[in-house]
Tab-separated table of C-alpha atoms in Angstrom:
chain	number	residue	atom	x	y	z
A	1	UNK	CA	-35.427	7.280	8.240
A	2	UNK	CA	-38.163	5.972	11.000
A	3	UNK	CA	-37.191	2.655	11.263
A	4	UNK	CA	-34.143	3.727	12.612
A	5	UNK	CA	-35.256	6.277	14.969
A	6	UNK	CA	-37.706	3.486	16.034
A	7	UNK	CA	-40.701	4.012	14.707
A	8	UNK	CA	-43.586	2.288	12.145
A	9	UNK	CA	-44.263	4.313	9.454
A	10	UNK	CA	-47.573	4.013	7.483
A	11	UNK	CA	-47.723	6.215	4.558
A	12	UNK	CA	-50.577	7.563	2.397
A	13	UNK	CA	-50.362	9.143	-0.653
A	14	UNK	CA	-53.397	10.913	-2.490
A	15	UNK	CA	-53.808	10.715	-6.306
A	16	UNK	CA	-53.080	13.994	-7.906
A	17	UNK	CA	-56.833	14.157	-9.095
A	18	UNK	CA	-57.860	14.072	-5.302
A	19	UNK	CA	-55.081	17.007	-4.980
A	20	UNK	CA	-56.832	18.960	-7.332
A	21	UNK	CA	-60.606	18.868	-6.093
A	22	UNK	CA	-59.318	19.491	-3.168
A	23	UNK	CA	-58.029	22.960	-4.042
A	24	UNK	CA	-61.842	23.934	-4.086
A	25	UNK	CA	-63.536	21.298	-1.880
A	26	UNK	CA	-62.066	21.116	1.873
A	27	UNK	CA	-63.615	19.444	5.128
A	28	UNK	CA	-66.561	21.637	6.914
A	29	UNK	CA	-65.804	24.268	10.022
A	30	UNK	CA	-64.469	22.948	12.969
A	31	UNK	CA	-67.424	23.693	14.985
A	32	UNK	CA	-69.484	21.314	12.206
A	33	UNK	CA	-69.859	17.582	13.817
A	34	UNK	CA	-70.093	15.739	10.872
A	35	UNK	CA	-70.791	12.725	12.838
A	36	UNK	CA	-70.480	9.023	12.028
A	37	UNK	CA	-68.668	9.049	8.464
A	38	UNK	CA	-69.307	6.364	6.378
A	39	UNK	CA	-66.481	5.244	4.259
A	40	UNK	CA	-68.200	3.964	1.492
A	41	UNK	CA	-70.456	7.106	1.108
A	42	UNK	CA	-69.207	8.186	-2.301
A	43	UNK	CA	-65.814	7.636	-3.985
A	44	UNK	CA	-64.669	10.187	-6.581
A	45	UNK	CA	-61.572	11.930	-6.562
A	46	UNK	CA	-62.972	14.843	-4.652
A	47	UNK	CA	-63.777	13.056	-1.513
A	48	UNK	CA	-60.805	10.631	-1.418
A	49	UNK	CA	-58.619	12.708	0.856
A	50	UNK	CA	-61.573	11.714	3.692
A	51	UNK	CA	-61.313	8.336	2.580
A	52	UNK	CA	-57.583	8.128	3.224
A	53	UNK	CA	-58.032	10.156	6.203
A	54	UNK	CA	-60.602	7.798	7.361
A	55	UNK	CA	-58.695	4.380	6.767
A	56	UNK	CA	-55.587	5.878	8.881
A	57	UNK	CA	-56.975	6.175	11.790
A	58	UNK	CA	-58.855	3.438	11.328
A	59	UNK	CA	-55.763	1.774	11.049
A	60	UNK	CA	-53.754	3.639	13.619
A	61	UNK	CA	-57.097	2.697	16.001
A	62	UNK	CA	-56.490	-0.889	15.469
A	63	UNK	CA	-52.566	-0.667	16.326
A	64	UNK	CA	-53.291	0.476	19.598
A	65	UNK	CA	-49.951	2.819	19.679
A	66	UNK	CA	-49.026	4.983	22.659
A	67	UNK	CA	-48.478	7.639	20.734
A	68	UNK	CA	-48.083	8.783	17.165
A	69	UNK	CA	-46.751	11.721	14.759
A	70	UNK	CA	-48.285	13.176	11.878
A	71	UNK	CA	-45.959	13.746	9.161
A	72	UNK	CA	-46.524	15.440	5.854
A	73	UNK	CA	-45.440	16.649	2.411
A	74	UNK	CA	-46.449	19.526	0.492
A	75	UNK	CA	-49.908	20.759	0.454
A	76	UNK	CA	-51.181	17.007	-1.129
A	77	UNK	CA	-50.021	16.062	2.853
A	78	UNK	CA	-51.627	19.281	4.182
A	79	UNK	CA	-54.988	18.476	2.189
A	80	UNK	CA	-54.787	15.410	3.929
A	81	UNK	CA	-54.225	16.868	7.424
A	82	UNK	CA	-56.521	19.156	7.550
A	83	UNK	CA	-59.491	16.197	6.681
A	84	UNK	CA	-57.429	13.962	9.868
A	85	UNK	CA	-57.378	17.176	11.840
A	86	UNK	CA	-60.488	17.177	11.565
A	87	UNK	CA	-62.202	13.712	11.657
A	88	UNK	CA	-59.902	12.875	14.639
A	89	UNK	CA	-61.227	16.250	16.553
A	90	UNK	CA	-64.766	15.838	15.835
A	91	UNK	CA	-65.844	12.428	16.362
A	92	UNK	CA	-66.344	10.412	19.629
A	93	UNK	CA	-65.321	7.387	18.087
A	94	UNK	CA	-61.512	7.576	17.233
A	95	UNK	CA	-59.728	8.060	21.110
A	96	UNK	CA	-56.449	8.745	19.704
A	97	UNK	CA	-56.623	13.500	20.480
A	98	UNK	CA	-54.223	12.441	23.370
A	99	UNK	CA	-51.809	10.077	21.166
A	100	UNK	CA	-51.129	12.075	18.681
A	101	UNK	CA	-48.250	14.179	19.981
A	102	UNK	CA	-46.630	16.039	17.087
A	103	UNK	CA	-46.770	17.023	13.436
A	104	UNK	CA	-44.105	18.346	10.998
A	105	UNK	CA	-44.082	20.162	7.667
A	106	UNK	CA	-41.956	19.061	5.302
A	107	UNK	CA	-42.409	21.741	1.991
A	108	UNK	CA	-45.891	22.925	3.961
A	109	UNK	CA	-48.132	24.559	3.551
A	110	UNK	CA	-47.903	25.751	0.135
A	111	UNK	CA	-49.434	29.191	-0.632
A	112	UNK	CA	-51.348	29.081	-3.531
A	113	UNK	CA	-52.099	32.554	-3.760
A	114	UNK	CA	-55.838	31.587	-4.613
A	115	UNK	CA	-54.816	30.388	-7.964
A	116	UNK	CA	-54.317	26.988	-9.894
A	117	UNK	CA	-50.305	28.236	-11.760
A	118	UNK	CA	-48.866	26.484	-8.349
A	119	UNK	CA	-50.824	23.297	-8.538
A	120	UNK	CA	-50.044	23.218	-12.583
A	121	UNK	CA	-46.229	23.159	-12.219
A	122	UNK	CA	-46.678	20.676	-9.257
A	123	UNK	CA	-49.023	18.357	-12.559
A	124	UNK	CA	-46.099	18.736	-14.670
A	125	UNK	CA	-44.507	16.176	-12.475
A	126	UNK	CA	-47.217	13.396	-13.117
A	127	UNK	CA	-45.201	10.882	-15.144
A	128	UNK	CA	-47.669	9.613	-17.936
A	129	UNK	CA	-48.605	11.835	-20.256
A	130	UNK	CA	-52.194	11.585	-20.727
A	131	UNK	CA	-52.990	11.152	-16.981
A	132	UNK	CA	-50.862	15.099	-16.854
A	133	UNK	CA	-52.569	16.233	-19.783
A	134	UNK	CA	-56.111	15.213	-18.180
A	135	UNK	CA	-55.371	16.698	-14.829
A	136	UNK	CA	-53.924	20.127	-16.056
A	137	UNK	CA	-56.843	20.438	-18.218
A	138	UNK	CA	-58.704	19.755	-14.611
A	139	UNK	CA	-57.219	22.755	-13.130
A	140	UNK	CA	-57.818	24.707	-15.155
A	141	UNK	CA	-61.659	24.408	-15.810
A	142	UNK	CA	-61.548	24.991	-11.402
A	143	UNK	CA	-64.034	28.634	-10.674
A	144	UNK	CA	-61.558	30.941	-9.835
A	145	UNK	CA	-64.110	32.788	-7.110
A	146	UNK	CA	-64.035	29.273	-5.241
A	147	UNK	CA	-60.068	28.621	-5.365
A	148	UNK	CA	-59.820	31.908	-4.062
A	149	UNK	CA	-62.520	31.174	-1.308
A	150	UNK	CA	-60.656	27.359	-1.132
A	151	UNK	CA	-57.288	29.251	-0.544
A	152	UNK	CA	-58.481	31.608	2.124
A	153	UNK	CA	-60.214	28.890	3.922
A	154	UNK	CA	-57.174	26.940	3.785
A	155	UNK	CA	-54.492	29.251	4.698
A	156	UNK	CA	-56.324	30.206	7.578
A	157	UNK	CA	-57.212	27.172	9.103
A	158	UNK	CA	-53.399	26.524	9.398
A	159	UNK	CA	-52.748	29.821	10.632
A	160	UNK	CA	-55.242	30.044	13.330
A	161	UNK	CA	-56.405	26.403	14.333
A	162	UNK	CA	-59.619	26.389	16.076
A	163	UNK	CA	-59.385	22.321	16.185
A	164	UNK	CA	-58.132	20.111	20.145
A	165	UNK	CA	-55.142	20.250	17.526
A	166	UNK	CA	-53.666	24.013	17.978
A	167	UNK	CA	-51.282	23.186	20.968
A	168	UNK	CA	-49.539	20.590	19.804
A	169	UNK	CA	-45.897	20.563	18.727
A	170	UNK	CA	-44.975	21.294	15.413
A	171	UNK	CA	-41.583	21.077	13.107
A	172	UNK	CA	-41.398	23.779	10.235
A	173	UNK	CA	-39.178	22.049	7.225
A	174	UNK	CA	-38.538	24.425	4.109
A	175	UNK	CA	-35.968	25.579	1.983
A	176	UNK	CA	-35.087	29.123	1.021
A	177	UNK	CA	-35.457	28.285	-3.167
A	178	UNK	CA	-38.386	26.958	-3.052
A	179	UNK	CA	-40.687	27.274	-6.111
A	180	UNK	CA	-43.697	26.034	-4.919
A	181	UNK	CA	-43.730	26.626	-0.578
A	182	UNK	CA	-42.453	30.111	-1.052
A	183	UNK	CA	-39.768	31.010	2.210
A	184	UNK	CA	-41.572	34.857	3.109
A	185	UNK	CA	-45.213	32.886	3.340
A	186	UNK	CA	-44.089	30.049	5.295
A	187	UNK	CA	-41.805	31.843	7.808
A	188	UNK	CA	-44.898	34.657	8.274
A	189	UNK	CA	-46.620	31.618	9.024
A	190	UNK	CA	-44.327	30.349	11.723
A	191	UNK	CA	-43.809	33.401	13.043
A	192	UNK	CA	-47.603	33.654	13.329
A	193	UNK	CA	-48.237	30.001	15.055
A	194	UNK	CA	-44.978	30.562	17.308
A	195	UNK	CA	-46.883	33.859	18.747
A	196	UNK	CA	-50.415	32.188	18.943
A	197	UNK	CA	-48.853	29.515	20.886
A	198	UNK	CA	-47.122	31.641	23.288
A	199	UNK	CA	-43.473	31.322	21.872
A	200	UNK	CA	-40.954	29.320	20.091
A	201	UNK	CA	-40.925	26.153	22.104
A	202	UNK	CA	-43.985	24.640	20.511
A	203	UNK	CA	-42.971	25.571	17.034
A	204	UNK	CA	-40.107	23.921	15.555
A	205	UNK	CA	-38.427	25.105	12.296
A	206	UNK	CA	-35.119	24.016	10.271
A	207	UNK	CA	-34.661	26.072	6.659
A	208	UNK	CA	-32.120	24.369	4.471
A	209	UNK	CA	-29.930	26.400	1.747
A	210	UNK	CA	-30.361	25.217	-2.007
A	211	UNK	CA	-33.259	22.079	-1.501
A	212	UNK	CA	-35.606	21.423	-3.704
A	213	UNK	CA	-39.580	20.917	-2.655
A	214	UNK	CA	-39.961	17.796	-0.636
A	215	UNK	CA	-36.209	17.060	-1.738
A	216	UNK	CA	-34.369	18.295	1.737
A	217	UNK	CA	-33.753	14.924	3.199
A	218	UNK	CA	-32.210	14.286	-0.188
A	219	UNK	CA	-29.703	16.426	-0.073
A	220	UNK	CA	-29.327	17.027	3.707
A	221	UNK	CA	-29.852	13.652	5.480
A	222	UNK	CA	-27.750	14.320	8.061
A	223	UNK	CA	-28.829	17.185	8.927
A	224	UNK	CA	-32.627	16.016	8.227
A	225	UNK	CA	-32.976	13.392	10.183
A	226	UNK	CA	-31.314	14.994	13.270
A	227	UNK	CA	-33.937	17.828	12.965
A	228	UNK	CA	-36.561	15.295	13.216
A	229	UNK	CA	-35.263	12.960	15.708
A	230	UNK	CA	-34.640	16.217	18.096
A	231	UNK	CA	-38.356	17.145	17.544
A	232	UNK	CA	-40.038	13.469	18.103
A	233	UNK	CA	-37.269	13.625	21.458
A	234	UNK	CA	-38.796	16.498	22.407
A	235	UNK	CA	-42.153	15.631	21.445
A	236	UNK	CA	-42.191	11.636	23.468
A	237	UNK	CA	-40.746	13.562	26.492
A	238	UNK	CA	-42.088	13.121	29.777
A	239	UNK	CA	-44.616	15.997	30.936
A	240	UNK	CA	-42.573	18.874	32.152
A	241	UNK	CA	-40.144	21.054	31.055
A	242	UNK	CA	-39.038	20.654	27.134
A	243	UNK	CA	-36.567	22.424	26.025
A	244	UNK	CA	-36.067	23.271	21.937
A	245	UNK	CA	-33.214	22.409	20.211
A	246	UNK	CA	-34.115	23.882	16.855
C-alpha cells in the first residue's frame, strides 16, 4: 500500500516475549533524560522494544528523508511507539523531531484494564505451541500490581502526551467489534485527544464495521488506503490551512 502511495516502508515487529515484558516495563518519565543510549547495553526481551526503537531511528536518520510517518499496529506497536517517542524527544543526537509529520494507530491502543486477559487472548495467535504455552505462562506470572500501574502509565501517556509529539496529527483506524482494542475506550481516547489538541483538525479517525483486530485493511482495502492516503496528504501539505477529510 505504501509503495503505491509513493512511500518507502521500514517494517519493525517486536517479539511476543517483548510485548509481555512491556506489560510491566516502559520508558522512564518524559522529563527523565536517558542520555546517550547504548544499543548493546542488554539484549533480553525486556529491553527489546528500546533496541528496536533505537535501530529504527538510526535507520531513518541514515536515509535522511524529508519527512516520515509512524504507522503502528495494536499494543505491540504502541509499546514500540512509547520508546520511539521517548528517545526522539529526549535525545539531542537525533535530529528527526521536525520530520515526524503524523502517527497512525491501527487497532490501537488497546485498553487492557491492568490485566493480562487480553494479552493471553492475543498470545493464542502465536503459531508455535511450545512458544505459545511458554509465553502464556510468563504472562500469568506477571505481578498484578505492576501490570495495573503499567497500564495506567501506558494509557495516561497516550491520553496526555507530555512529549514534543503532542501536536503531531494522528489517525485512528479501528473497528466496532474489536475484542482486543475495545471501541468504547478508543473513542473516549479519541474524543479526549481532540479536546487536548483544540478540536478534530489534527485528530482523525475511521471506524470500520465488522473487521477484526488489525484486519481492517484486509476487509476494506479501498477504504483503508483512501483513509491513509487522505491523512498522508494532510500531513505533508504545505504549512497553512489544512482541512480534514475524515
